[in-house]
Amino acid sequence: MIKRLLKRCLPGVLACFLIFCGFACRETSTGVQKEDGVTIVFKHGKIPGDAEHFRQLLHQFEKENPDIRVVSEALPSSTDEQHQFYVINLDANSADFDVLSMDVIWVPEFARAGWLRDLSSLLPEAERRDIFPGPLKAVTANGRVFAIPWYIDAGLLYYRKDLLDGIGARPPATWGQLVRLAGKITKNSEGIYGFIWQGKQYEGLVCNVLEYLWSHGGDVLEDGKVVLNSPENIAALTLMRDLIAKYRVSPPLVTTLVEESSRHIFGNGRAVFMRNWPYAWNIFQRDGSPVKGRIAVAPLPAAPGKSSASTLGGWQIGVNRNSRHPRAAERFVRFITSPKSQKILALTIGYKPTRRSLYRDPDLVRHQPFITGLHDIFMNARPRPVSPYYMMMTQVLQPEFSAVISGIKTPAEALASADRQIRHVLGDER
Ligand code: GLC
């Protein structure tokens, strides 16, 4: 009798159990199935290199916080595409994700729109003093902190130390020296590019161009006024175009490159110089990397008599104002941006800490001696205009800069047009 009952009911019981499981257990970042507590969703850009270290860190959080599960969801690496995703979803009051990683240029816009929780209490005064000034300024509005700086970026010049040593050369201090060295080395080596950088029409291009403008003494804004149409900026853009069309040290292919595609070319030993962010260093120095032990980094070159300039980049962690689990989300933010996590991420993925004291950490310095030199580059890195309207400005700049490096517009034409449009965006019509 019992047997017959079991036989008849078992499929139904099983089905109910499976349905329950479908609702109650979601796959976590670690692949572990758990049944109680809250689940928070963490959205972030694609992790470069080996994502396993990142998964292990999330697993560590779940171990230390058994009542919280983290579902990690990766968006594409492109900052522009991620921005689009967030604007659409946050504007529609989505509660589908709790924690988000944000490019340094978006926080003023997101905070102003009211999309982020105030996280001031997560960053006590003493800790604020330890954070690099650039990202701290970007996440602060009216004295309140809307995101916690997670990792910092600044443009660097990667170079093949073996090839420069081979001709007894030091890394170039001026753009002219870079052109000469790149020309000299590529003349004797088949299939190797001189200098590669990010020239596709996207945010990364603006980061690259700004480094040329600043290192020629130019700028976009000065005291809030648009100063794009200047002789310094014309000289800077002319040089970028000439790298491709006149000196031929950068292949036309740079107009299609982003961070990862340029990293692959340099990482396969096919370029003498590359401009990129610091994350690439760890990947180049991994076992099996064709350039392991043959590369080094230096500050970007400048025009004669001017100073080198790196664009400030980096990512910050915030909490969606519509999160249904704000307390759990805040515990996760505290964990993932803590000194301990930042150190692990620096050693593994290569994300550089936003906390300055870590640049004196003996382990970090031993494994990545170049990190000590990065501290000053990060202190001096120059921010893109910190404004809720930055995304409108970059949407004007991207096609204009792209038109110059592709040879469609002259630097003077593009700068005059961008100047006019950005004045309009900012209401600075002179
Ligand atoms: C990096 C930087 C970010 C920048 C982006 C451009 O991710 O951290 O600030 O906007 O590159 O591609």
Short mmCIF file of C-alpha atoms and ligand atoms in Angstrom, two decimals:
data_model
loop_
_atom_site.label_atom_id
_atom_site.label_comp_id
_atom_site.label_asym_id
_atom_site.label_seq_id
_atom_site.Cartn_x
_atom_site.Cartn_y
_atom_site.Cartn_z
CA MET A 1 0.00 0.00 0.00
CA ILE A 2 2.74 2.40 1.08
CA LYS A 3 4.77 1.28 -1.90
CA ARG A 4 1.85 2.01 -4.26
CA LEU A 5 1.29 5.45 -2.68
CA LEU A 6 4.93 6.28 -3.00
CA LYS A 7 4.97 5.18 -6.62
CA ARG A 8 1.98 7.37 -7.41
CA CYS A 9 3.14 10.46 -5.48
CA LEU A 10 6.87 10.38 -6.03
CA PRO A 11 6.94 12.11 -9.41
CA GLY A 12 4.73 14.91 -8.06
CA VAL A 13 6.85 15.34 -4.93
CA LEU A 14 9.99 15.37 -7.05
CA ALA A 15 8.51 17.94 -9.42
CA CYS A 16 7.51 20.18 -6.48
CA PHE A 17 11.00 19.87 -5.05
CA LEU A 18 12.60 20.81 -8.37
CA ILE A 19 10.28 23.79 -8.84
CA PHE A 20 11.04 24.94 -5.28
CA CYS A 21 14.71 24.60 -5.99
CA GLY A 22 14.36 26.61 -9.16
CA PHE A 23 13.07 29.55 -7.13
CA ALA A 24 15.04 29.12 -3.94
CA CYS A 25 18.50 28.24 -5.23
CA ARG A 26 20.24 30.28 -7.83
CA GLU A 27 23.62 29.40 -9.11
CA THR A 28 26.16 31.52 -7.29
CA SER A 29 29.38 32.87 -8.69
CA THR A 30 31.15 29.88 -7.22
CA GLY A 31 28.74 27.35 -8.67
CA VAL A 32 27.72 26.35 -5.12
CA GLN A 33 24.01 25.86 -4.47
CA LYS A 34 22.77 27.42 -1.22
CA GLU A 35 19.26 27.67 0.11
CA ASP A 36 19.01 30.36 2.80
CA GLY A 37 19.88 33.98 3.13
CA VAL A 38 19.80 36.72 0.53
CA THR A 39 21.20 36.76 -2.96
CA ILE A 40 22.83 39.88 -4.29
CA VAL A 41 23.70 40.43 -7.93
CA PHE A 42 27.05 42.07 -8.71
CA LYS A 43 27.44 43.53 -12.21
CA HIS A 44 30.88 44.35 -13.54
CA GLY A 45 32.87 44.47 -16.77
CA LYS A 46 34.52 41.37 -18.20
CA ILE A 47 37.54 40.36 -16.10
CA PRO A 48 40.74 40.38 -18.20
CA GLY A 49 43.10 37.40 -18.13
CA ASP A 50 42.22 34.51 -15.83
CA ALA A 51 38.86 35.11 -14.11
CA GLU A 52 39.37 32.18 -11.71
CA HIS A 53 41.12 34.40 -9.13
CA PHE A 54 38.14 36.70 -9.16
CA ARG A 55 35.74 33.80 -8.58
CA GLN A 56 37.86 32.66 -5.65
CA LEU A 57 37.60 36.08 -4.07
CA LEU A 58 33.80 36.03 -4.33
CA HIS A 59 33.84 32.56 -2.86
CA GLN A 60 35.87 33.89 0.06
CA PHE A 61 33.19 36.53 0.69
CA GLU A 62 30.49 33.84 0.74
CA LYS A 63 32.54 31.82 3.21
CA GLU A 64 32.93 34.80 5.52
CA ASN A 65 29.28 35.80 5.04
CA PRO A 66 27.31 32.54 4.90
CA ASP A 67 23.99 34.44 4.87
CA ILE A 68 24.78 36.19 1.58
CA ARG A 69 25.14 34.69 -1.90
CA VAL A 70 26.76 36.68 -4.69
CA VAL A 71 25.73 36.16 -8.28
CA SER A 72 28.36 37.78 -10.44
CA GLU A 73 27.24 38.91 -13.88
CA ALA A 74 29.76 40.17 -16.42
CA LEU A 75 28.98 42.87 -18.98
CA PRO A 76 31.17 43.50 -22.07
CA SER A 77 34.59 45.07 -21.42
CA SER A 78 33.75 48.25 -23.34
CA THR A 79 32.97 51.08 -20.93
CA ASP A 80 30.63 52.69 -23.49
CA GLU A 81 28.50 49.53 -23.74
CA GLN A 82 28.39 49.11 -19.98
CA HIS A 83 27.32 52.73 -19.58
CA GLN A 84 24.47 52.18 -22.00
CA PHE A 85 23.27 49.13 -20.06
CA TYR A 86 23.23 51.03 -16.76
CA VAL A 87 21.53 54.14 -18.08
CA ILE A 88 18.70 52.10 -19.57
CA ASN A 89 18.23 49.91 -16.49
CA LEU A 90 18.77 52.45 -13.72
CA ASP A 91 16.54 54.96 -15.44
CA ALA A 92 13.83 52.29 -15.52
CA ASN A 93 14.27 51.75 -11.73
CA SER A 94 15.52 48.21 -12.23
CA ALA A 95 16.19 46.22 -9.05
CA ASP A 96 17.75 43.34 -11.00
CA PHE A 97 21.21 44.07 -9.68
CA ASP A 98 22.38 45.33 -6.32
CA VAL A 99 26.04 46.19 -6.71
CA LEU A 100 27.65 47.73 -9.77
CA SER A 101 31.13 48.63 -10.86
CA MET A 102 31.37 52.09 -12.43
CA ASP A 103 33.92 53.83 -14.59
CA VAL A 104 35.40 56.88 -12.85
CA ILE A 105 33.71 59.16 -15.43
CA TRP A 106 30.15 58.04 -14.66
CA VAL A 107 29.81 58.54 -10.91
CA PRO A 108 28.93 62.29 -11.00
CA GLU A 109 26.22 61.55 -13.58
CA PHE A 110 24.76 58.54 -11.70
CA ALA A 111 24.87 60.30 -8.33
CA ARG A 112 23.13 63.37 -9.72
CA ALA A 113 20.42 61.22 -11.29
CA GLY A 114 19.74 59.72 -7.83
CA TRP A 115 20.59 56.17 -8.94
CA LEU A 116 23.11 55.39 -6.21
CA ARG A 117 22.90 54.87 -2.45
CA ASP A 118 24.90 57.23 -0.28
CA LEU A 119 27.87 55.13 0.92
CA SER A 120 29.57 57.82 3.01
CA SER A 121 29.44 55.65 6.13
CA LEU A 122 31.49 52.94 4.38
CA LEU A 123 34.46 55.25 3.94
CA PRO A 124 35.53 56.80 7.26
CA GLU A 125 37.61 59.98 7.17
CA ALA A 126 40.90 58.19 7.96
CA GLU A 127 40.38 55.83 5.01
CA ARG A 128 39.47 58.70 2.68
CA ARG A 129 42.89 60.21 3.29
CA ASP A 130 44.50 56.97 2.06
CA ILE A 131 42.62 56.99 -1.29
CA PHE A 132 44.20 58.62 -4.34
CA PRO A 133 42.77 62.15 -4.71
CA GLY A 134 41.54 61.67 -8.33
CA PRO A 135 39.07 58.82 -7.73
CA LEU A 136 38.06 60.23 -4.33
CA LYS A 137 37.02 63.49 -5.98
CA ALA A 138 35.11 61.61 -8.67
CA VAL A 139 32.97 59.67 -6.15
CA THR A 140 32.25 62.63 -3.87
CA ALA A 141 29.41 65.10 -4.37
CA ASN A 142 28.48 67.72 -1.75
CA GLY A 143 30.67 65.95 0.83
CA ARG A 144 28.87 62.63 0.34
CA VAL A 145 30.47 59.51 -1.11
CA PHE A 146 28.44 57.63 -3.73
CA ALA A 147 30.83 54.81 -4.61
CA ILE A 148 34.01 53.30 -3.19
CA PRO A 149 37.11 53.48 -5.42
CA TRP A 150 38.01 49.89 -6.36
CA TYR A 151 40.99 50.04 -8.69
CA ILE A 152 42.86 52.84 -10.37
CA ASP A 153 44.17 53.21 -13.92
CA ALA A 154 46.53 55.61 -15.64
CA GLY A 155 47.96 55.48 -19.16
CA LEU A 156 51.47 53.94 -19.31
CA LEU A 157 54.08 53.36 -21.98
CA TYR A 158 54.93 49.66 -22.22
CA TYR A 159 58.13 48.91 -24.07
CA ARG A 160 60.29 45.96 -25.07
CA LYS A 161 63.25 46.33 -22.76
CA ASP A 162 65.22 43.64 -24.63
CA LEU A 163 64.90 45.50 -27.95
CA LEU A 164 65.77 48.90 -26.47
CA ASP A 165 68.72 47.41 -24.57
CA GLY A 166 69.81 45.81 -27.86
CA ILE A 167 70.50 49.25 -29.32
CA GLY A 168 71.65 50.75 -26.02
CA ALA A 169 68.58 53.00 -25.77
CA ARG A 170 66.60 54.24 -22.77
CA PRO A 171 62.80 54.64 -22.86
CA PRO A 172 61.82 57.81 -24.76
CA ALA A 173 61.10 61.00 -22.82
CA THR A 174 59.69 62.88 -25.83
CA TRP A 175 57.30 61.85 -28.58
CA GLY A 176 60.05 62.62 -31.11
CA GLN A 177 62.40 60.15 -29.41
CA LEU A 178 59.68 57.50 -29.46
CA VAL A 179 59.21 57.97 -33.22
CA ARG A 180 62.95 57.69 -33.84
CA LEU A 181 63.42 54.61 -31.64
CA ALA A 182 60.37 52.84 -33.05
CA GLY A 183 61.57 53.57 -36.60
CA LYS A 184 65.07 52.33 -35.90
CA ILE A 185 64.02 49.05 -34.26
CA THR A 186 61.29 48.16 -36.76
CA LYS A 187 63.62 48.77 -39.71
CA ASN A 188 65.68 45.77 -38.71
CA SER A 189 62.92 43.45 -37.44
CA GLU A 190 60.31 41.88 -39.71
CA GLY A 191 56.65 41.83 -38.63
CA ILE A 192 56.92 44.06 -35.61
CA TYR A 193 54.96 47.30 -35.22
CA GLY A 194 56.58 50.41 -33.76
CA PHE A 195 53.89 51.85 -31.51
CA ILE A 196 50.34 50.69 -30.89
CA TRP A 197 47.58 52.37 -28.93
CA GLN A 198 43.78 52.52 -28.69
CA GLY A 199 42.43 54.36 -31.73
CA LYS A 200 38.96 52.89 -32.24
CA GLN A 201 36.10 55.38 -31.97
CA TYR A 202 35.20 54.89 -28.30
CA GLU A 203 36.04 56.17 -24.83
CA GLY A 204 39.55 54.71 -24.90
CA LEU A 205 40.41 56.96 -27.87
CA VAL A 206 39.50 60.03 -25.82
CA CYS A 207 41.77 58.78 -23.01
CA ASN A 208 44.64 58.43 -25.53
CA VAL A 209 44.06 61.80 -27.22
CA LEU A 210 43.92 63.69 -23.91
CA GLU A 211 47.42 62.42 -23.09
CA TYR A 212 48.71 64.05 -26.29
CA LEU A 213 46.79 67.28 -25.68
CA TRP A 214 48.06 67.61 -22.10
CA SER A 215 51.63 66.62 -22.94
CA HIS A 216 51.66 69.45 -25.52
CA GLY A 217 50.32 71.96 -22.98
CA GLY A 218 46.73 71.85 -24.31
CA ASP A 219 43.40 70.94 -22.65
CA VAL A 220 39.63 70.62 -23.13
CA LEU A 221 38.39 72.95 -20.37
CA GLU A 222 40.10 75.66 -18.36
CA ASP A 223 38.21 77.08 -15.37
CA GLY A 224 35.06 75.59 -16.83
CA LYS A 225 35.56 77.27 -20.23
CA VAL A 226 36.05 75.29 -23.45
CA VAL A 227 39.59 75.75 -24.79
CA LEU A 228 39.71 73.00 -27.40
CA ASN A 229 40.57 75.14 -30.38
CA SER A 230 44.19 75.92 -29.49
CA PRO A 231 47.57 75.67 -31.29
CA GLU A 232 48.76 73.16 -28.64
CA ASN A 233 45.81 70.86 -29.32
CA ILE A 234 46.32 71.18 -33.09
CA ALA A 235 49.98 70.17 -32.67
CA ALA A 236 48.98 67.20 -30.50
CA LEU A 237 46.40 65.84 -32.95
CA THR A 238 48.72 66.44 -35.87
CA LEU A 239 51.30 64.25 -34.16
CA MET A 240 48.75 61.45 -33.64
CA ARG A 241 47.75 61.52 -37.28
CA ASP A 242 51.43 61.67 -38.34
CA LEU A 243 52.32 58.61 -36.26
CA ILE A 244 50.18 56.69 -38.75
CA ALA A 245 50.34 58.65 -42.01
CA LYS A 246 53.75 60.33 -42.00
CA TYR A 247 56.17 58.54 -39.68
CA ARG A 248 54.43 55.18 -40.16
CA VAL A 249 55.44 53.91 -36.73
CA SER A 250 51.78 53.14 -35.91
CA PRO A 251 49.96 50.89 -38.39
CA PRO A 252 46.57 52.08 -39.75
CA LEU A 253 45.20 49.16 -37.74
CA VAL A 254 45.47 51.28 -34.56
CA THR A 255 42.25 53.01 -35.64
CA THR A 256 40.45 49.75 -34.79
CA LEU A 257 42.28 48.85 -31.58
CA VAL A 258 40.92 48.76 -28.01
CA GLU A 259 42.76 47.80 -24.82
CA GLU A 260 42.52 44.04 -25.19
CA SER A 261 43.33 43.84 -28.92
CA SER A 262 46.42 46.01 -28.46
CA ARG A 263 47.39 43.97 -25.40
CA HIS A 264 47.25 40.78 -27.53
CA ILE A 265 49.52 42.23 -30.23
CA PHE A 266 52.13 43.50 -27.76
CA GLY A 267 51.80 40.33 -25.69
CA ASN A 268 52.60 38.23 -28.76
CA GLY A 269 55.84 40.15 -29.18
CA ARG A 270 54.61 42.10 -32.20
CA ALA A 271 55.19 45.70 -31.09
CA VAL A 272 58.07 47.71 -29.63
CA PHE A 273 55.90 50.24 -27.75
CA MET A 274 52.31 50.19 -26.53
CA ARG A 275 50.16 52.63 -24.60
CA ASN A 276 47.86 50.78 -22.18
CA TRP A 277 46.58 50.63 -18.58
CA PRO A 278 48.55 48.88 -15.80
CA TYR A 279 46.48 45.64 -15.79
CA ALA A 280 48.39 44.26 -18.81
CA TRP A 281 51.66 43.91 -16.86
CA ASN A 282 50.52 40.84 -14.87
CA ILE A 283 49.35 39.10 -18.04
CA PHE A 284 52.67 39.74 -19.82
CA GLN A 285 54.67 38.39 -16.89
CA ARG A 286 52.69 35.12 -16.57
CA ASP A 287 54.43 31.81 -17.28
CA GLY A 288 54.20 30.97 -20.95
CA SER A 289 53.87 34.60 -22.04
CA PRO A 290 56.06 35.27 -25.13
CA VAL A 291 57.22 38.60 -23.62
CA LYS A 292 57.79 37.43 -20.06
CA GLY A 293 60.83 39.18 -18.58
CA ARG A 294 61.30 41.28 -21.73
CA ILE A 295 59.07 44.26 -21.00
CA ALA A 296 59.04 47.34 -18.80
CA VAL A 297 56.86 50.40 -18.31
CA ALA A 298 57.67 54.11 -18.30
CA PRO A 299 55.70 57.36 -18.12
CA LEU A 300 54.25 58.41 -21.48
CA PRO A 301 56.44 60.79 -23.50
CA ALA A 302 55.80 64.55 -23.78
CA ALA A 303 56.52 67.33 -26.28
CA PRO A 304 59.95 68.93 -25.70
CA GLY A 305 59.91 71.10 -22.57
CA LYS A 306 56.43 69.85 -21.52
CA SER A 307 55.40 67.29 -18.88
CA SER A 308 54.23 63.74 -19.43
CA ALA A 309 50.53 63.25 -18.70
CA SER A 310 48.46 60.14 -18.04
CA THR A 311 44.69 60.01 -18.16
CA LEU A 312 43.12 58.93 -14.89
CA GLY A 313 40.94 55.85 -15.25
CA GLY A 314 39.63 53.22 -12.91
CA TRP A 315 36.50 51.64 -11.50
CA GLN A 316 34.37 52.26 -8.41
CA ILE A 317 31.80 50.10 -6.65
CA GLY A 318 28.34 51.44 -5.88
CA VAL A 319 24.95 50.19 -4.72
CA ASN A 320 21.80 50.50 -6.82
CA ARG A 321 19.35 52.75 -4.98
CA ASN A 322 16.60 50.24 -5.77
CA SER A 323 18.47 47.27 -4.33
CA ARG A 324 16.20 45.06 -2.22
CA HIS A 325 19.14 44.04 -0.03
CA PRO A 326 21.06 47.25 0.64
CA ARG A 327 22.68 46.03 3.87
CA ALA A 328 24.01 42.84 2.29
CA ALA A 329 25.11 44.86 -0.74
CA GLU A 330 27.02 47.28 1.50
CA ARG A 331 28.75 44.41 3.29
CA PHE A 332 29.88 43.12 -0.08
CA VAL A 333 31.10 46.58 -1.18
CA ARG A 334 33.10 46.88 2.01
CA PHE A 335 34.66 43.46 1.36
CA ILE A 336 35.50 43.83 -2.33
CA THR A 337 37.06 47.30 -1.88
CA SER A 338 38.92 46.42 1.35
CA PRO A 339 42.72 46.62 1.49
CA LYS A 340 42.84 42.81 1.66
CA SER A 341 40.78 42.31 -1.52
CA GLN A 342 42.59 45.11 -3.35
CA LYS A 343 45.90 43.43 -2.57
CA ILE A 344 44.67 40.05 -3.86
CA LEU A 345 43.31 41.67 -7.03
CA ALA A 346 46.62 43.49 -7.58
CA LEU A 347 48.64 40.29 -7.22
CA THR A 348 46.35 38.19 -9.40
CA ILE A 349 44.37 40.15 -12.01
CA GLY A 350 46.65 43.19 -11.89
CA TYR A 351 44.03 45.76 -10.82
CA LYS A 352 45.95 48.53 -9.10
CA PRO A 353 44.80 49.53 -5.57
CA THR A 354 43.11 52.85 -4.92
CA ARG A 355 44.50 52.76 -1.36
CA ARG A 356 47.89 54.44 -1.32
CA SER A 357 49.31 52.57 1.69
CA LEU A 358 49.28 49.35 -0.36
CA TYR A 359 52.06 50.79 -2.53
CA ARG A 360 54.36 50.22 0.46
CA ASP A 361 53.12 46.65 1.03
CA PRO A 362 56.21 44.37 1.09
CA ASP A 363 54.51 41.48 -0.81
CA LEU A 364 53.19 43.74 -3.53
CA VAL A 365 56.50 45.53 -3.93
CA ARG A 366 58.38 42.22 -4.09
CA HIS A 367 56.10 40.72 -6.76
CA GLN A 368 55.60 43.88 -8.76
CA PRO A 369 58.56 46.20 -8.18
CA PHE A 370 57.20 48.65 -10.76
CA ILE A 371 54.25 49.39 -8.48
CA THR A 372 56.36 51.84 -6.42
CA GLY A 373 56.89 54.00 -9.51
CA LEU A 374 53.17 53.84 -10.32
CA HIS A 375 52.23 55.59 -7.09
CA ASP A 376 53.45 58.97 -8.39
CA ILE A 377 51.93 58.43 -11.82
CA PHE A 378 48.54 57.81 -10.13
CA MET A 379 48.96 60.86 -7.87
CA ASN A 380 49.53 63.03 -10.95
CA ALA A 381 47.12 61.30 -13.36
CA ARG A 382 44.78 63.85 -14.92
CA PRO A 383 41.03 63.34 -14.78
CA ARG A 384 38.73 63.75 -17.70
CA PRO A 385 36.34 66.65 -16.93
CA VAL A 386 34.60 65.66 -13.65
CA SER A 387 31.05 66.60 -14.58
CA PRO A 388 27.58 65.05 -14.77
CA TYR A 389 27.74 66.10 -18.44
CA TYR A 390 30.97 64.29 -19.25
CA MET A 391 29.23 61.59 -21.30
CA MET A 392 27.72 64.30 -23.52
CA MET A 393 31.16 65.80 -24.03
CA THR A 394 32.79 62.50 -24.92
CA GLN A 395 30.05 61.75 -27.42
CA VAL A 396 31.08 64.91 -29.23
CA LEU A 397 34.83 64.23 -28.93
CA GLN A 398 34.88 60.59 -30.03
CA PRO A 399 33.78 61.05 -33.68
CA GLU A 400 35.83 64.24 -34.09
CA PHE A 401 39.07 62.66 -32.83
CA SER A 402 38.38 59.51 -34.83
CA ALA A 403 37.92 61.59 -38.00
CA VAL A 404 41.37 63.12 -37.47
CA ILE A 405 43.32 59.93 -36.95
CA SER A 406 41.55 58.31 -39.91
CA GLY A 407 42.53 61.25 -42.11
CA ILE A 408 38.96 62.41 -42.78
CA LYS A 409 39.24 65.81 -41.06
CA THR A 410 42.19 68.06 -40.32
CA PRO A 411 43.00 68.64 -36.64
CA ALA A 412 41.94 72.29 -36.98
CA GLU A 413 38.55 71.39 -38.50
CA ALA A 414 37.79 68.71 -35.90
CA LEU A 415 38.83 70.88 -32.95
CA ALA A 416 36.81 73.88 -34.14
CA SER A 417 33.75 71.67 -34.56
CA ALA A 418 34.18 69.92 -31.17
CA ASP A 419 34.79 73.28 -29.48
CA ARG A 420 31.51 74.68 -30.87
CA GLN A 421 29.48 71.62 -29.91
CA ILE A 422 30.86 71.29 -26.38
CA ARG A 423 30.24 74.97 -25.71
CA HIS A 424 26.67 74.33 -26.70
CA VAL A 425 26.43 71.30 -24.34
CA LEU A 426 27.80 73.36 -21.43
CA GLY A 427 25.91 76.52 -22.29
CA ASP A 428 29.24 78.35 -22.77
CA GLU A 429 28.33 80.18 -25.98
CA ARG A 430 30.82 82.99 -26.49
C1 GLC B 1 39.71 51.64 -18.59
C2 GLC B 1 39.70 52.80 -17.59
C3 GLC B 1 38.46 53.63 -17.77
C4 GLC B 1 38.37 54.13 -19.20
C5 GLC B 1 38.38 52.93 -20.16
C6 GLC B 1 38.41 53.40 -21.60
O1 GLC B 1 38.74 50.72 -18.28
O2 GLC B 1 39.77 52.31 -16.28
O3 GLC B 1 38.47 54.72 -16.88
O4 GLC B 1 37.23 54.91 -19.41
O5 GLC B 1 39.50 52.12 -19.92
O6 GLC B 1 38.38 52.34 -22.47
#
